[in-house]
Short mmCIF file of C-alpha atoms and ligand atoms in Angstrom, two decimals:
data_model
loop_
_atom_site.label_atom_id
_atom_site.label_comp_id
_atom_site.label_asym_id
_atom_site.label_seq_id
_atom_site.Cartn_x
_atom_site.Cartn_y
_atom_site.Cartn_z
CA UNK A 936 70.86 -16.70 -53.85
CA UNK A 937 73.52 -19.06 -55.23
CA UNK A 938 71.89 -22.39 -55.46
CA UNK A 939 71.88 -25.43 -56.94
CA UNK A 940 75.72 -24.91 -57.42
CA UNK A 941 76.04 -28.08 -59.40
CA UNK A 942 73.99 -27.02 -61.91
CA UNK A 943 75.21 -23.06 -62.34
CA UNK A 944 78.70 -23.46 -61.71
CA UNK A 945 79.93 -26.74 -63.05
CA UNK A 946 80.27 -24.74 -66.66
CA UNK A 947 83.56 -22.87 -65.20
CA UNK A 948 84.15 -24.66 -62.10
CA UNK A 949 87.29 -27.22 -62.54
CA UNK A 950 87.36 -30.55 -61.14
CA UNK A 951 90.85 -31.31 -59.49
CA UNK A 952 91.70 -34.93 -58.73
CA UNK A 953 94.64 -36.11 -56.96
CA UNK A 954 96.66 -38.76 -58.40
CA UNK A 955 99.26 -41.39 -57.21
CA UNK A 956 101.86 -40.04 -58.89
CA UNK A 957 104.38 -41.48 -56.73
CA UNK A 958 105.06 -44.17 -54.26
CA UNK A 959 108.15 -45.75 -52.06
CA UNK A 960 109.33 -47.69 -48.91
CA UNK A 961 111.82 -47.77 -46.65
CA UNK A 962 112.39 -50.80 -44.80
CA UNK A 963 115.36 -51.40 -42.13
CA UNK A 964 117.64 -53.94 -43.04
CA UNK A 965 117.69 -55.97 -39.55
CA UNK A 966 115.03 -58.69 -39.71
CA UNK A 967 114.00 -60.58 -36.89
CA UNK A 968 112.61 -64.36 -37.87
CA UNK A 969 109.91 -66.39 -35.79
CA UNK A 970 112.94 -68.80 -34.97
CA UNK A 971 114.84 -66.23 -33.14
CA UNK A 972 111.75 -64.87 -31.04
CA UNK A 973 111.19 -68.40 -30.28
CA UNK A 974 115.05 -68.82 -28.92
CA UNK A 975 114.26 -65.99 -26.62
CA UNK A 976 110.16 -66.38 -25.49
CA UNK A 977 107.50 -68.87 -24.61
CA UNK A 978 106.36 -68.78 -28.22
CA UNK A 979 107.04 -70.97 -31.56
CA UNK A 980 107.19 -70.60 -35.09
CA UNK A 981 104.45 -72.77 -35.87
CA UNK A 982 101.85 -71.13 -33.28
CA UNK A 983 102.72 -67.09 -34.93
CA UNK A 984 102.29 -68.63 -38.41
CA UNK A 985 99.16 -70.45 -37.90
CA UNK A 986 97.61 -67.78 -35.65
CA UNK A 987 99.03 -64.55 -37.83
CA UNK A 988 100.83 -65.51 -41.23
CA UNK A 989 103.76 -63.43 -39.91
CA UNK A 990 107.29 -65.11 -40.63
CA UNK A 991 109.66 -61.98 -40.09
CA UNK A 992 109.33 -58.67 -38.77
CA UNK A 993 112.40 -55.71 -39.83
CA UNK A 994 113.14 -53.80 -36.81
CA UNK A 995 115.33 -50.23 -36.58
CA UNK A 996 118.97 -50.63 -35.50
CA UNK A 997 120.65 -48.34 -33.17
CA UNK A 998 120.68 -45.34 -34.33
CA UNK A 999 118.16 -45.65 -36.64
CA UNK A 1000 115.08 -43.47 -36.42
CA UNK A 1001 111.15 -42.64 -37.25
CA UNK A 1002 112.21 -39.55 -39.19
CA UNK A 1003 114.58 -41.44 -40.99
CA UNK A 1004 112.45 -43.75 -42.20
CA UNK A 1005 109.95 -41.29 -43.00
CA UNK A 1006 112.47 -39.40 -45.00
CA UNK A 1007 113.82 -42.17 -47.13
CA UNK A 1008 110.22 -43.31 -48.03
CA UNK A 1009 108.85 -39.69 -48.74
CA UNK A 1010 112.52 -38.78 -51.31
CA UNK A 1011 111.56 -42.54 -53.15
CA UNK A 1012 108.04 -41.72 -53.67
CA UNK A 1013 109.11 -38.04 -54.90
CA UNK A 1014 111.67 -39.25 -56.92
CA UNK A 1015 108.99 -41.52 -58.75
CA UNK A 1016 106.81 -38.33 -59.11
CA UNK A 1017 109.23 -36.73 -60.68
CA UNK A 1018 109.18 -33.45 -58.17
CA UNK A 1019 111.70 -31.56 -56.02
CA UNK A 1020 111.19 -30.63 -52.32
CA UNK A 1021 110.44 -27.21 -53.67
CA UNK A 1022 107.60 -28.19 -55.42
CA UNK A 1023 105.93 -29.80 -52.26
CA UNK A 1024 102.88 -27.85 -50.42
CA UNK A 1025 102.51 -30.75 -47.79
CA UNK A 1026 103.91 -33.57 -46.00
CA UNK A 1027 100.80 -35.68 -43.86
CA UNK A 1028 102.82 -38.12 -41.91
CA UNK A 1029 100.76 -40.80 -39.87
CA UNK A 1030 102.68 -42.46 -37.00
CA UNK A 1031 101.89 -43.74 -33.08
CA UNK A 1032 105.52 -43.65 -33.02
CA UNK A 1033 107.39 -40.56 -33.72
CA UNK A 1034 111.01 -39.63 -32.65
CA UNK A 1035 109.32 -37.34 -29.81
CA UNK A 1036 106.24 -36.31 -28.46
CA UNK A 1037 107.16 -32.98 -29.54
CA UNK A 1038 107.95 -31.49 -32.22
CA UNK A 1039 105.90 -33.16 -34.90
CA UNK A 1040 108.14 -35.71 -36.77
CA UNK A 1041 106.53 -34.42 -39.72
CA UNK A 1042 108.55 -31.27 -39.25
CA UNK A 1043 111.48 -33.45 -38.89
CA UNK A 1044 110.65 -34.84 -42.49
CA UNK A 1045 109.96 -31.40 -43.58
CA UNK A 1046 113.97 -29.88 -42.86
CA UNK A 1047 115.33 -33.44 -43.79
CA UNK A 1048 113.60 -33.25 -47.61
CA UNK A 1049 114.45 -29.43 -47.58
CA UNK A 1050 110.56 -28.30 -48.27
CA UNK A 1051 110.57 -25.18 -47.43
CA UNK A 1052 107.59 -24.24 -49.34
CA UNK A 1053 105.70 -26.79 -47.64
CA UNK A 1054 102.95 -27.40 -43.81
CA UNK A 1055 103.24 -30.29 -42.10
CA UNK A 1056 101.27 -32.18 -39.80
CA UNK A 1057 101.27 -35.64 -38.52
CA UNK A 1058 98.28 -38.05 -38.00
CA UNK A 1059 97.98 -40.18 -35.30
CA UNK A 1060 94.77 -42.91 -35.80
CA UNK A 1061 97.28 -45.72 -35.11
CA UNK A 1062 96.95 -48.46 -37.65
CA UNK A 1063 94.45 -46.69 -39.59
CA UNK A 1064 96.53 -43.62 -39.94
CA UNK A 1065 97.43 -43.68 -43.74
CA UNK A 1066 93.95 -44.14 -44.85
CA UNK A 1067 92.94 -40.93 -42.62
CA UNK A 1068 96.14 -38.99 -44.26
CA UNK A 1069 95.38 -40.19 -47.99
CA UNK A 1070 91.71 -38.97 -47.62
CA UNK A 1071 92.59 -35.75 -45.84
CA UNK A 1072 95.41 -34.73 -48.72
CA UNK A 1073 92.32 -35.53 -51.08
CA UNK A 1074 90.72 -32.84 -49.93
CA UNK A 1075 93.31 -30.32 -50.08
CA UNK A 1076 93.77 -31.88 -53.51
CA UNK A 1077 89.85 -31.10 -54.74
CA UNK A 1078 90.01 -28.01 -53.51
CA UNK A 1079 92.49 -27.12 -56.03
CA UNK A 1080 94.30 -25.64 -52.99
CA UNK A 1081 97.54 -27.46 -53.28
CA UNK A 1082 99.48 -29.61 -56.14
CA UNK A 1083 101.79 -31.96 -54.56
CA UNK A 1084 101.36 -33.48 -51.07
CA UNK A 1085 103.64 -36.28 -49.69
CA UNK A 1086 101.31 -38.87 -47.27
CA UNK A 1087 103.80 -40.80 -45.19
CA UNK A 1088 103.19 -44.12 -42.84
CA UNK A 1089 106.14 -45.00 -40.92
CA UNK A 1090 106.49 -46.78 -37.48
CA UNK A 1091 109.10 -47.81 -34.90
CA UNK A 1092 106.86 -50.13 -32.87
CA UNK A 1093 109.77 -52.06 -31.99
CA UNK A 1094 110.71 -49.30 -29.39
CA UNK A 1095 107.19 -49.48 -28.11
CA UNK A 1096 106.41 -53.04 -27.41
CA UNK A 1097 107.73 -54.89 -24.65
CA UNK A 1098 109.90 -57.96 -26.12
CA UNK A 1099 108.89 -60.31 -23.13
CA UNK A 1100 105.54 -60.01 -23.72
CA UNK A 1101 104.54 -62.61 -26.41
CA UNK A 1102 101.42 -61.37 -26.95
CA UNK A 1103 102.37 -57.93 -28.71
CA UNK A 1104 106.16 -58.34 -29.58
CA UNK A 1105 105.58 -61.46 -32.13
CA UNK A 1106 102.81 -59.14 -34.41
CA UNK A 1107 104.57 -55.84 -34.77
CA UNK A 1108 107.12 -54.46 -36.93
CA UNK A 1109 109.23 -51.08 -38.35
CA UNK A 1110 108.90 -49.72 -41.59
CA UNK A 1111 107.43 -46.75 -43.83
CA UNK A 1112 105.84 -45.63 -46.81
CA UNK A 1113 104.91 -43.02 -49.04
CA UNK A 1114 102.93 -41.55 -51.98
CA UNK A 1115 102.48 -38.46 -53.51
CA UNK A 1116 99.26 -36.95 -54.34
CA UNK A 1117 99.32 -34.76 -57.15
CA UNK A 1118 96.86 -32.19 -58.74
CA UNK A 1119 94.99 -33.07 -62.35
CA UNK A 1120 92.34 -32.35 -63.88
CA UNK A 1121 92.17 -35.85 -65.57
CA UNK A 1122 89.54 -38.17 -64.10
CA UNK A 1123 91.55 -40.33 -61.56
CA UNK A 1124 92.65 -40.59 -57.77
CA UNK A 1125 90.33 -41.19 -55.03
CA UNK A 1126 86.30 -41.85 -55.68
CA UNK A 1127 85.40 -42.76 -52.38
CA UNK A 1128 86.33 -43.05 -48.42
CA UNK A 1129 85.01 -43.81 -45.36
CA UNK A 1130 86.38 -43.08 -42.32
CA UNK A 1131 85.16 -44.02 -38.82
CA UNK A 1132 85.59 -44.40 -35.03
CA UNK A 1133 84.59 -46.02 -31.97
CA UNK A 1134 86.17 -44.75 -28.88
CA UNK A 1135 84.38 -47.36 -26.44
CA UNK A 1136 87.19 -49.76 -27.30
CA UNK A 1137 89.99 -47.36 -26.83
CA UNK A 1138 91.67 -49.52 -23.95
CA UNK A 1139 91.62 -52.15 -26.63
CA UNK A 1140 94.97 -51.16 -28.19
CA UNK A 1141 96.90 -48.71 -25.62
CA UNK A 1142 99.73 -47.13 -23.83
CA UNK A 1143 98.69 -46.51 -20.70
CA UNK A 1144 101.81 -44.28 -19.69
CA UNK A 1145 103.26 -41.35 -21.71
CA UNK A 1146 100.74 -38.83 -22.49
CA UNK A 1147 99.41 -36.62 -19.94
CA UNK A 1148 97.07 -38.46 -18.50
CA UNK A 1149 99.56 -41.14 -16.90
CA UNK A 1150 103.12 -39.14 -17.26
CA UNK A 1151 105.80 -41.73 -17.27
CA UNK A 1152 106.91 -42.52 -13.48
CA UNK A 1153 109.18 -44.66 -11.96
CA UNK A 1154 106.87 -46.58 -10.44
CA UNK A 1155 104.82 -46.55 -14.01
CA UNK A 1156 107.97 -47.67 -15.70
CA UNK A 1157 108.32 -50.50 -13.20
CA UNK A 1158 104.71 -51.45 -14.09
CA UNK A 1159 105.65 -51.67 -17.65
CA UNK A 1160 102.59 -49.07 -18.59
CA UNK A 1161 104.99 -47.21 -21.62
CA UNK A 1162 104.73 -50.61 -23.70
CA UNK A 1163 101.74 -51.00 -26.23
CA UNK A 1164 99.17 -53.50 -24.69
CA UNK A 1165 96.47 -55.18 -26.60
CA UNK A 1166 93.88 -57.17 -26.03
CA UNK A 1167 93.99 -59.39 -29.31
CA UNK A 1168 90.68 -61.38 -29.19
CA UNK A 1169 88.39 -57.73 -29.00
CA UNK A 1170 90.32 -56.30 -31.80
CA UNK A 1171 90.41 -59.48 -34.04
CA UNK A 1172 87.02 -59.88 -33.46
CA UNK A 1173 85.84 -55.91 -34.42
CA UNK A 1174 88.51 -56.08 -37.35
CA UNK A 1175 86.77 -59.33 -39.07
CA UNK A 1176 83.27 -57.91 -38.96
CA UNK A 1177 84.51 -53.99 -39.82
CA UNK A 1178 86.77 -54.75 -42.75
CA UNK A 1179 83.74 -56.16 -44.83
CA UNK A 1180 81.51 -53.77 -43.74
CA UNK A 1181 83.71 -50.33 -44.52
CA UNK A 1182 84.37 -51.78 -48.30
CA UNK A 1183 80.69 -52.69 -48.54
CA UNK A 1184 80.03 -48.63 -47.73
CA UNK A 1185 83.10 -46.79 -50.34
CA UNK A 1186 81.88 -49.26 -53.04
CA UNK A 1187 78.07 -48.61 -52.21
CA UNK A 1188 78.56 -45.23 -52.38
CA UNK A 1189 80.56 -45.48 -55.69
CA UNK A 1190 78.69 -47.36 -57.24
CA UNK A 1191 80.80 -50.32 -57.65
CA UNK A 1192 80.66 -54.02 -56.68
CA UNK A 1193 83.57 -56.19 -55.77
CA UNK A 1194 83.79 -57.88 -58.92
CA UNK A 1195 85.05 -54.38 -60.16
CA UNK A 1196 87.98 -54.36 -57.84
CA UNK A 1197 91.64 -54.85 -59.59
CA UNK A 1198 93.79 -55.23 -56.27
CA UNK A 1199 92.26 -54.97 -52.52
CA UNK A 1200 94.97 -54.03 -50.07
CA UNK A 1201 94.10 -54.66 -46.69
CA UNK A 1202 96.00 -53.62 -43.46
CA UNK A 1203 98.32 -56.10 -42.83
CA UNK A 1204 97.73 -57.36 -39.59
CA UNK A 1205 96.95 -60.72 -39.21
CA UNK A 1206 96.67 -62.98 -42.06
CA UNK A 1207 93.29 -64.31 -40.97
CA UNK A 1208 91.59 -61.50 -40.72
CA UNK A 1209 92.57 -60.73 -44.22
CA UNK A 1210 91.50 -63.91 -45.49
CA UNK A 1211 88.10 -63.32 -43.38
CA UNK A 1212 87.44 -60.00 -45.03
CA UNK A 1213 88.36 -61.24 -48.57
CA UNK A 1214 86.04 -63.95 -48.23
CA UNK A 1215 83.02 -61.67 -46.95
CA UNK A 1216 83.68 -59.39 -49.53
CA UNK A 1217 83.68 -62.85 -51.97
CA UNK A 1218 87.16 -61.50 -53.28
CA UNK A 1219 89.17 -64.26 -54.82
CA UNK A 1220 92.56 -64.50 -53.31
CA UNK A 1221 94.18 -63.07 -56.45
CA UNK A 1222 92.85 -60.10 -55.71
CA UNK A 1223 94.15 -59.54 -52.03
CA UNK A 1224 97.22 -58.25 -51.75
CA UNK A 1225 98.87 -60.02 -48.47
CA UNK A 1226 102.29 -59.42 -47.35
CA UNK A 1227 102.21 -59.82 -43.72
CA UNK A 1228 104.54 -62.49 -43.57
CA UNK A 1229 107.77 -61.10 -44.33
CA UNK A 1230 106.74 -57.54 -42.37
CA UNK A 1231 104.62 -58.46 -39.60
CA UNK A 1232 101.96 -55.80 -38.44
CA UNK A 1233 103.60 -51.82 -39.73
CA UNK A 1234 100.59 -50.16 -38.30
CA UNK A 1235 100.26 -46.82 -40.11
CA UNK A 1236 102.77 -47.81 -42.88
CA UNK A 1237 101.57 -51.28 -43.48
CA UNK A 1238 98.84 -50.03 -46.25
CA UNK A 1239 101.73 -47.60 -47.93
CA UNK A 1240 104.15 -50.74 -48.16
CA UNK A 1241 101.45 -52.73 -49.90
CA UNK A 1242 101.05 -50.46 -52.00
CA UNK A 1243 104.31 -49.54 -53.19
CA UNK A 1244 105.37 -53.46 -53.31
CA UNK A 1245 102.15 -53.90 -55.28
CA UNK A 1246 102.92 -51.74 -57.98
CA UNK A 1247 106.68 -52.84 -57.43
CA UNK A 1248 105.29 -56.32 -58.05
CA UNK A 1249 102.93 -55.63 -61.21
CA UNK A 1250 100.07 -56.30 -59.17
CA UNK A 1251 98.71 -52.52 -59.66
CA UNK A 1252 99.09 -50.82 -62.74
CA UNK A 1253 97.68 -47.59 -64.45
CA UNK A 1254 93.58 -47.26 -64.35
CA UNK A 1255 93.51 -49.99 -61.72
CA UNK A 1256 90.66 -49.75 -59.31
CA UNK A 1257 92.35 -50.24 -55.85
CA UNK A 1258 90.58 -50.75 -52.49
CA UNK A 1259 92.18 -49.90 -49.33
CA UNK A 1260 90.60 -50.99 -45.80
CA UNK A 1261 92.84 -49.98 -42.40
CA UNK A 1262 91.97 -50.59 -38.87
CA UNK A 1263 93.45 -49.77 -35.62
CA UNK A 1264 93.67 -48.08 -32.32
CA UNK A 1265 90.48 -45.78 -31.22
CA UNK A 1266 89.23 -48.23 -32.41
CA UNK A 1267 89.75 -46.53 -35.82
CA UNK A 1268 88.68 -47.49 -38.96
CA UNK A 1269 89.07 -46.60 -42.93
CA UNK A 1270 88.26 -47.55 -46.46
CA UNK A 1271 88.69 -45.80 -49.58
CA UNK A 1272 88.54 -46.85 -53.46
CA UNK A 1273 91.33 -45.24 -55.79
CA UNK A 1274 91.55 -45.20 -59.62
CA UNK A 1275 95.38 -45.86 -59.53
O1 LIG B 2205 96.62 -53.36 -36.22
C1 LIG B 2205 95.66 -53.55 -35.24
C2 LIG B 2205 96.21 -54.32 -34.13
N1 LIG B 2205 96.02 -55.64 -33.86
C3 LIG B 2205 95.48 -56.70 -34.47
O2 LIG B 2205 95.01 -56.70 -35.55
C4 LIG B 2205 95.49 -57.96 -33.69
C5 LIG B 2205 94.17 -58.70 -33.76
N2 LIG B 2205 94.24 -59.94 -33.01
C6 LIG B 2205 94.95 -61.00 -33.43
O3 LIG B 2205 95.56 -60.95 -34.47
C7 LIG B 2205 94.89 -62.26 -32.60
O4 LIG B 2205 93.92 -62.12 -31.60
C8 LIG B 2205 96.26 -62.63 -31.97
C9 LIG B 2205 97.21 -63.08 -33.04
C10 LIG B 2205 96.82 -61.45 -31.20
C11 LIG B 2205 96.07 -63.79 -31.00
O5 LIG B 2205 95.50 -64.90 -31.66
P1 LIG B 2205 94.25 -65.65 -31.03
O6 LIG B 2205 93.95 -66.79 -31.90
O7 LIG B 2205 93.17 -64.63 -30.81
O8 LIG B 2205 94.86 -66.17 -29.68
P2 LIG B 2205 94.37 -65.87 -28.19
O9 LIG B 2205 94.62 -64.46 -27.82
O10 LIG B 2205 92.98 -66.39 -28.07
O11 LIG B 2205 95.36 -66.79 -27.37
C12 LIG B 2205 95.35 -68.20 -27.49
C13 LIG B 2205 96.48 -68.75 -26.63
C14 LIG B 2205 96.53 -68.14 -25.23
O12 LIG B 2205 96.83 -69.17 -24.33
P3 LIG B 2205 95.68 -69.80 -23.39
O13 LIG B 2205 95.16 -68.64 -22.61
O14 LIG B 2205 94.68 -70.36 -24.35
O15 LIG B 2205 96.44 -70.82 -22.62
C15 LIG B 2205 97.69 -67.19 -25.31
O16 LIG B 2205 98.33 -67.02 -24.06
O17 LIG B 2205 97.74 -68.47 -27.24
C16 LIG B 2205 98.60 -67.89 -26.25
N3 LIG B 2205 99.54 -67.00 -26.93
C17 LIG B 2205 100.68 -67.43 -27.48
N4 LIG B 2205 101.24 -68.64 -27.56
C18 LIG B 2205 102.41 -68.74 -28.22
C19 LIG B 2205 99.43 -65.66 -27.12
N5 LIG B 2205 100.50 -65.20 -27.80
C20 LIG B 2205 101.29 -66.28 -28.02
C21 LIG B 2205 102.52 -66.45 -28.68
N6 LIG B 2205 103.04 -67.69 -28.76
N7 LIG B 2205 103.17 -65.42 -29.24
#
């Protein structure tokens, strides 16, 4: 009988943790301000800013694509680590809004970096994508299985939302992000996570048309089914009480209290529900991390672009302890506490 592993096999067992070793963004260039919505719909500066904190969104140009983005951020965030695409084992790339259906776009990523040496899978959890892809490379991490593994979030939402529709087009915007994970045996990287789901609100944030369910018809087209719809007020509300409530549970089970958080990086999706969770959590704005103004909601790479503007910013350094908290389509939700 093996048992109580902990106790006989710790002597020669190694501990691997993985540790942020790397990080980048990659942002398009075009920006699209409040103003200039608000020359085209029924909608105004002042009501977006008071109802969301978003000022400007950066949307993709022509031309311009999901796997580029990707790419980009996944060569900064390698280039930080110091590796080559040979020394990758795995690219995790979260996105609702790949190039295609099919293939993967994380293949696309793959041949673009030249990893041949490495899998690749993509996530799809919407908005709470990264934190699913961070905690999932953690494992393959621990399990001393692989070294370095690239975690991208990158969206094109602009391609998915229709612009007439003032409820959806004002919140979104493109972007992406990466880190790399690599293997130590030092003490750091990710202590806790939580990851969870509630598919009875899965109309909440859809596309009804597209998948295989509702294959894209003319007559769905003329409907205007491909867009994403959303039913804000159902999601605001089950973000404000769920953000709380999933950093409550990875610092619980760490041990940890809030006062022992350095930076808290929430999904950036509306500024009030950030300011809602900060304030249940009794996290002094200092400690938030809030950039939704000048990006708008990223979905999957809105945690990846906090994070790599954070540390860009001096707002994370070395040994920090860093709290991350997503939410999204499912509904979907994520938290996870990381010695930085
Ligand atoms: O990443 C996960 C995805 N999503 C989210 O996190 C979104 C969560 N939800 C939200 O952030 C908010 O619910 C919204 C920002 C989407 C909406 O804010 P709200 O305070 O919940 O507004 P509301 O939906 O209750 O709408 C209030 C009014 C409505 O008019 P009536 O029915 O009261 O006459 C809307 O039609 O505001 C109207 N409205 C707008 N007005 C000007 C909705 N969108 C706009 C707009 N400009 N862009």
């Amino acid at each position: 009988m093996i048992g109580k592993p902990d106790v006989q096999i710790t002597n020669y067992m190694i501990r691997y943790y993985g540790k942020l070793a790397g990080y980048g963004k990659a942002v398009p260039e075009k920006v699209i301000t409040n103003d200039e919505l608000a020359a085209r719909i029924d909608t105004s500066d002042e009501w977006i800013t008071e109802r969301t904190g978003i000022k400007e969104r950066h949307v993709v140009s022509e031309g311009e694509h999901c796997s580029d983005l990707a790419t980009n951020a996944a060569r900064k965030a390698m280039e930080k680590a110091g590796i080559t695409a040979d020394e990758l084992d795995l690219i995790i790339v979260a996105s609702s809004s790949p190039d295609y259906l099919m293939p993967p776009v994380s293949s696309q990523v793959q041949h673009n970096l030249g990893a041949k040496n490495a899998g690749a899978f993509v996530m799809v959890v919407g908005c709470t994508g990264f934190v699913y892809a961070l905690a999932t490379a953690d494992q393959f991490i621990r399990s001393g299985q692989y070294r370095n593994i690239v975690v991208v979030g990158v969206e094109v939402i602009s391609r998915n939302v229709d612009w007439d529709d003032r409820n959806t087009c004002v919140l979104f915007g493109d972007g992406a992000a990466a880190v790399v994970l690599q293997r130590t045996e030092s003490e750091t990287g990710m202590i806790s996570h939580h990851l969870g789901s509630d598919g009875s609100g899965f109309e909440h944030i859809i596309q009804v048309a597209g998948g295989t369910r509702n294959p894209v018809t003319h007559e769905s087209l003329d409907q205007g089914l491909q867009y994403l719809k959303m039913n804000g007020r159902e999601v605001f509300k089950f973000a404000s009480g769920m953000m709380g409530q999933a950093l409550k549970i990875v610092l619980d089970e760490a041990g940890y209290t809030p006062e022992d958080i350095d930076l808290f990086i929430p999904h950036q999706a509306n500024a009030r529900i950030i300011e809602f969770a900060a304030k249940q959590a009794g996290l002094p704005a200092e400690k938030v991390f809030v950039n939704v103004n000048k990006y708008g909601n990223t979905s999957a790479a809105s945690v990846p672009i906090a994070i790599t503007e954070a540390f860009e910013e001096g707002r994370l350094k070395e040994g920090d302890l860093l709290a991350l908290v997503a939410f999204g389509s499912g509904l979907t939700w994520g938290s996870c506490l990381v010695r930085v």
